[in-house]
mmCIF file of C-alpha atoms in Angstrom:
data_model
loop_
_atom_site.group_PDB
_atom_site.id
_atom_site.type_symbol
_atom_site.label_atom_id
_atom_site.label_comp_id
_atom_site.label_asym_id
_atom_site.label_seq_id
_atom_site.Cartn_x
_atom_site.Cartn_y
_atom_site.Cartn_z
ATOM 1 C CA UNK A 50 9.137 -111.387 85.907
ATOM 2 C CA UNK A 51 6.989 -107.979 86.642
ATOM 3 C CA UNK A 52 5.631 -107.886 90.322
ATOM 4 C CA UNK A 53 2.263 -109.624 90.531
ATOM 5 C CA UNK A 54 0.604 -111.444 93.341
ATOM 6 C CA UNK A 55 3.157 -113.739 93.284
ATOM 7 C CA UNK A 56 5.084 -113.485 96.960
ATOM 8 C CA UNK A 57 8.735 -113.891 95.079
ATOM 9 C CA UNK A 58 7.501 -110.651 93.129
ATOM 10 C CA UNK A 59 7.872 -107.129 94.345
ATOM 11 C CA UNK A 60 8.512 -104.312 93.295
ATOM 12 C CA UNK A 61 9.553 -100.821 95.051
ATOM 13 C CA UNK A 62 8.523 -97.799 93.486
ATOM 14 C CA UNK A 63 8.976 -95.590 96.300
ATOM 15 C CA UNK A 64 10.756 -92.654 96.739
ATOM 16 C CA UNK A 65 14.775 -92.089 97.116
ATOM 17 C CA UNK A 66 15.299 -94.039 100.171
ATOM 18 C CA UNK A 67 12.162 -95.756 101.973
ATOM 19 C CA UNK A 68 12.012 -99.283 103.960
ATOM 20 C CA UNK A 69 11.380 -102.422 102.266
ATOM 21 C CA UNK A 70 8.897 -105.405 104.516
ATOM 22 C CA UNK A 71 11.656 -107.357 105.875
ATOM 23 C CA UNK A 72 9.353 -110.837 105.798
ATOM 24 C CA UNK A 73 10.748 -110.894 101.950
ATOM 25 C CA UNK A 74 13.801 -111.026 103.160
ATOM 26 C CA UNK A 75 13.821 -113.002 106.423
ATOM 27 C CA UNK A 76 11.874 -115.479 104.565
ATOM 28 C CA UNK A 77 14.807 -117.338 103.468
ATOM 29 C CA UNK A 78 13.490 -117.538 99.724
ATOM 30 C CA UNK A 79 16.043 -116.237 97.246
ATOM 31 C CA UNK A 80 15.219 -113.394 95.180
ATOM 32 C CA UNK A 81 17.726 -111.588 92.935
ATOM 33 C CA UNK A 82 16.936 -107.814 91.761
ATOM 34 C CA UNK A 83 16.346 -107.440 88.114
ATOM 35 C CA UNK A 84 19.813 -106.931 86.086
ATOM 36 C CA UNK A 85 18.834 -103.716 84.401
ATOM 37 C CA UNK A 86 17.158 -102.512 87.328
ATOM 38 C CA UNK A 87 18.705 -98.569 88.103
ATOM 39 C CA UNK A 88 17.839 -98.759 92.042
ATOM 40 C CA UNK A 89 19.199 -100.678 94.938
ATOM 41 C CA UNK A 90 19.308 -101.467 98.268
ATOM 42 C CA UNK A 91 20.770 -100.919 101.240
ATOM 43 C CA UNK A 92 20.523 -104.198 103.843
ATOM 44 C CA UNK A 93 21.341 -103.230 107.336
ATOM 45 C CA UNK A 94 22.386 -105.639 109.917
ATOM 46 C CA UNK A 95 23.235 -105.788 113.706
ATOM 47 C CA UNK A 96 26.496 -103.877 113.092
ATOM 48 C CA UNK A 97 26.829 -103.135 109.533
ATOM 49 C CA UNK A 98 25.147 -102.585 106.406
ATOM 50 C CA UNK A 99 25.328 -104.074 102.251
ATOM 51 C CA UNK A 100 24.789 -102.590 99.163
ATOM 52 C CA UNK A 101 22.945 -104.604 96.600
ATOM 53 C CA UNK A 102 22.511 -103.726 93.632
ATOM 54 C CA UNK A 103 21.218 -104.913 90.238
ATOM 55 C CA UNK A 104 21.520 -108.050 89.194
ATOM 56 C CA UNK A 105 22.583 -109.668 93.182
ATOM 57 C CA UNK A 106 21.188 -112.230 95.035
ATOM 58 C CA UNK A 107 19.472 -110.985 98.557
ATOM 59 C CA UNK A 108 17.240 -113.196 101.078
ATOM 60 C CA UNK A 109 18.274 -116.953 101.348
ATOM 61 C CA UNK A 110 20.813 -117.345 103.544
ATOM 62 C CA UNK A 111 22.578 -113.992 102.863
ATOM 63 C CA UNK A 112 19.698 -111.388 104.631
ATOM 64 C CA UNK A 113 17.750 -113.894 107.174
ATOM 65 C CA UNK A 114 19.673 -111.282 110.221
ATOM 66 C CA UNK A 115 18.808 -107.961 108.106
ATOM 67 C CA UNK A 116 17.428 -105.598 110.655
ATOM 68 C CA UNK A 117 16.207 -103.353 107.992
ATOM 69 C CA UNK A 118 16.370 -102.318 104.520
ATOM 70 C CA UNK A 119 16.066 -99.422 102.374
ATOM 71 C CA UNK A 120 15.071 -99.442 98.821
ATOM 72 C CA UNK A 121 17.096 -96.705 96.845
ATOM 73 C CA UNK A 122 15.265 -95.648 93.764
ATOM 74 C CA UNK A 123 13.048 -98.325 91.946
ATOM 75 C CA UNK A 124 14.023 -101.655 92.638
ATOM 76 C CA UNK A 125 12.699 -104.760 91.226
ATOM 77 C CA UNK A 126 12.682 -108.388 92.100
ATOM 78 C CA UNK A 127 12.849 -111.441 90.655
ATOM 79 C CA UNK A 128 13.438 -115.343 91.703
ATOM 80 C CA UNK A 129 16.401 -116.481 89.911
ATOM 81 C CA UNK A 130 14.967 -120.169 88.710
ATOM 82 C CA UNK A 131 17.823 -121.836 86.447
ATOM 83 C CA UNK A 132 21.275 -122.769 87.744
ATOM 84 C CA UNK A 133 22.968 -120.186 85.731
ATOM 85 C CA UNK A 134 20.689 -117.442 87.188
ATOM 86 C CA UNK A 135 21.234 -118.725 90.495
ATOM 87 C CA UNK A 136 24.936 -118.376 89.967
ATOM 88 C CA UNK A 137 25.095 -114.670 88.372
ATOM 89 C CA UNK A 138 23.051 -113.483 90.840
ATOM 90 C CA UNK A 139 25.526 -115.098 93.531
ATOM 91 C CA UNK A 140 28.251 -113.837 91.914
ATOM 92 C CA UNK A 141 26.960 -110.222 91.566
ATOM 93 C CA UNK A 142 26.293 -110.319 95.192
ATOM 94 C CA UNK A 143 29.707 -111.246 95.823
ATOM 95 C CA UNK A 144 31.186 -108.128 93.864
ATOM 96 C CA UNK A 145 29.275 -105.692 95.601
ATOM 97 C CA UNK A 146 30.806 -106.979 98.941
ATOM 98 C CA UNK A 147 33.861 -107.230 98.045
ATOM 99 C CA UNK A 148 33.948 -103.369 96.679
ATOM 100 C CA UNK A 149 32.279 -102.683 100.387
ATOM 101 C CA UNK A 150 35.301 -105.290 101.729
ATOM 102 C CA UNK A 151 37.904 -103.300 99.750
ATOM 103 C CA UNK A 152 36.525 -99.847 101.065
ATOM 104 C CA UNK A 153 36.482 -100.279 104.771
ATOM 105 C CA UNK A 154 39.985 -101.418 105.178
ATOM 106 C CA UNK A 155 41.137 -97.866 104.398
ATOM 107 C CA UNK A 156 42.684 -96.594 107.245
ATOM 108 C CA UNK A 157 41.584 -93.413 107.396
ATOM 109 C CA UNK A 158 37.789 -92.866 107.817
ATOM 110 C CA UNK A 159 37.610 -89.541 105.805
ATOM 111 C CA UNK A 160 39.060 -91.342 103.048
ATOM 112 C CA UNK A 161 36.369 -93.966 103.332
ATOM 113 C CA UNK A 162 33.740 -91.517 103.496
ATOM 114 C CA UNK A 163 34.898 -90.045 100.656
ATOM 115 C CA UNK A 164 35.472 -93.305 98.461
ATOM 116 C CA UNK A 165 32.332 -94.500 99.405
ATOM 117 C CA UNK A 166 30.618 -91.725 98.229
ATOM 118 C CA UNK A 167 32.743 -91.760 94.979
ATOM 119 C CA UNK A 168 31.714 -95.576 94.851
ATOM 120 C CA UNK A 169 27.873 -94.981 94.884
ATOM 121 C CA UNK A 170 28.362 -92.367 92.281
ATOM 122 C CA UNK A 171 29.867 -95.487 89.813
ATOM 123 C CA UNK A 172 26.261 -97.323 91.010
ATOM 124 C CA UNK A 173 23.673 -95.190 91.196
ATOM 125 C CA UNK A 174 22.243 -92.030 89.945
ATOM 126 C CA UNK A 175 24.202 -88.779 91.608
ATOM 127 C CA UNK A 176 20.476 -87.059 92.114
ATOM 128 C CA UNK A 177 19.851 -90.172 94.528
ATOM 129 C CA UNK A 178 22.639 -90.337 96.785
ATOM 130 C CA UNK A 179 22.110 -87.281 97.963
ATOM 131 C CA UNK A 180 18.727 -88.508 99.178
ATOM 132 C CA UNK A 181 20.161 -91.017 100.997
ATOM 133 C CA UNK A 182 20.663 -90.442 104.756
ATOM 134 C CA UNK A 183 24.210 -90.271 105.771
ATOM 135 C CA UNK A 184 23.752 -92.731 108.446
ATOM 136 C CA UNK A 185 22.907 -95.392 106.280
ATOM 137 C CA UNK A 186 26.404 -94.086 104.011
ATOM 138 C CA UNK A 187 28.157 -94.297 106.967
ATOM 139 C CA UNK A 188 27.133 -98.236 107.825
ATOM 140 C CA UNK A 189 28.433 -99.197 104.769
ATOM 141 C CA UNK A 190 31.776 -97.809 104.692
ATOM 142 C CA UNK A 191 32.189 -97.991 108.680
ATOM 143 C CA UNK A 192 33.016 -94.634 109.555
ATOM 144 C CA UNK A 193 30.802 -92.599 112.033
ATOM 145 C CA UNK A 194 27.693 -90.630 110.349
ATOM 146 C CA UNK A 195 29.290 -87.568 110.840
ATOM 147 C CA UNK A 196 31.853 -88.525 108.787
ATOM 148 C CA UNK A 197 30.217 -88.679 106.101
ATOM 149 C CA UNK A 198 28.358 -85.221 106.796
ATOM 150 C CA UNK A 199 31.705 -83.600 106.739
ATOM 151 C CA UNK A 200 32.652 -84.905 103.283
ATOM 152 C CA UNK A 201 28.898 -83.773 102.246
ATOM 153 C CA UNK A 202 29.297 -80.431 103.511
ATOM 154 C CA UNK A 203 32.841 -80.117 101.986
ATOM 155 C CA UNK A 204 31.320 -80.715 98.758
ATOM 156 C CA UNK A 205 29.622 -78.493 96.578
ATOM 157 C CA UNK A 206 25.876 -78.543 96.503
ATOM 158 C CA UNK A 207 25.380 -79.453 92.942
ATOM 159 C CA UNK A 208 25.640 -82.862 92.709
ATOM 160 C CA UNK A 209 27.233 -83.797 89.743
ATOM 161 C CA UNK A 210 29.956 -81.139 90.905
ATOM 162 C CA UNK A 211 30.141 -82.781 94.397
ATOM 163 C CA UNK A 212 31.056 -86.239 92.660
ATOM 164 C CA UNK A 213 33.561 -84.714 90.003
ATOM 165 C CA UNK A 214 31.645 -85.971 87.480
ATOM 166 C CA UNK A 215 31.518 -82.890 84.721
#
């Protein structure tokens, strides 16, 4: 479905990181964002924050307590109408939080900086993340933000270098 007037439409075309109305997603209407979509977003909530990313579920029941949320990149929605859509898009959700689940459970919060970082590389586009503020970063792998600007600053400033990827 392309966005239209159509409330469970929307599309975000900002730029690298930029808020998202939360009435789409305190609405309690499920949306899923488009499976070949290459953004995402980041959902943040009292004391946390999730990554979703193409093809998951967000409102319903999952985002009603989201306090804000970023849209990384272009991101495109969709309401998931059949069962098996539904179900995928449930299921997608669940993957991305448990990658976030198996991240912060690393003792050491340098480490989960770092993995973090390596695990947004996997997901999104290296030019993006370092767009992203390292606050946000830091709510989803539960270290402190300047955590995460240590690992940055470690790193070199090209960013395909700064992920390994070569």
């Amino acid at each position: 479905m392309h966005p239209t007037n159509d409330p469970s439409a929307y599309s975000s075309t900002h730029s690298p990181c930029t808020s998202v109305p939360l009435d789409l997603f305190k609405s309690g209407q499920l949306l899923a964002i488009k499976p070949d979509c290459r953004g995402a977003l980041i959902i943040q909530k009292r004391f946390y924050a999730d990554f979703v990313g193409s093809g998951a579920a967000v409102g319903s029941s999952f985002d009603v307590d989201c306090t804000s949320v970023y849209a990384i990149g272009e991101v495109e929605f969709y309401a998931p109408t059949t069962y098996t859509e539904r179900q995928q898009a449930f299921q997608k959700r669940r993957e991305y939080c448990e990658t976030l689940q198996s991240i912060v459970v690393i003792p050491a919060p340098l480490d989960r900086a770092t993995t973090i970082l390596h695990q947004l590389s996997l997901w999104l586009d290296v030019n993006v993340i370092s767009e992203i503020p390292s606050a946000l970063i830091a709510q989803l792998a539960g270290v402190l933000t300047k955590t995460v600007m240590i690992i940055r600053q470690q790193r070199p400033t090209n960013p395909a270098e700064r992920l390994n990827i070569h």
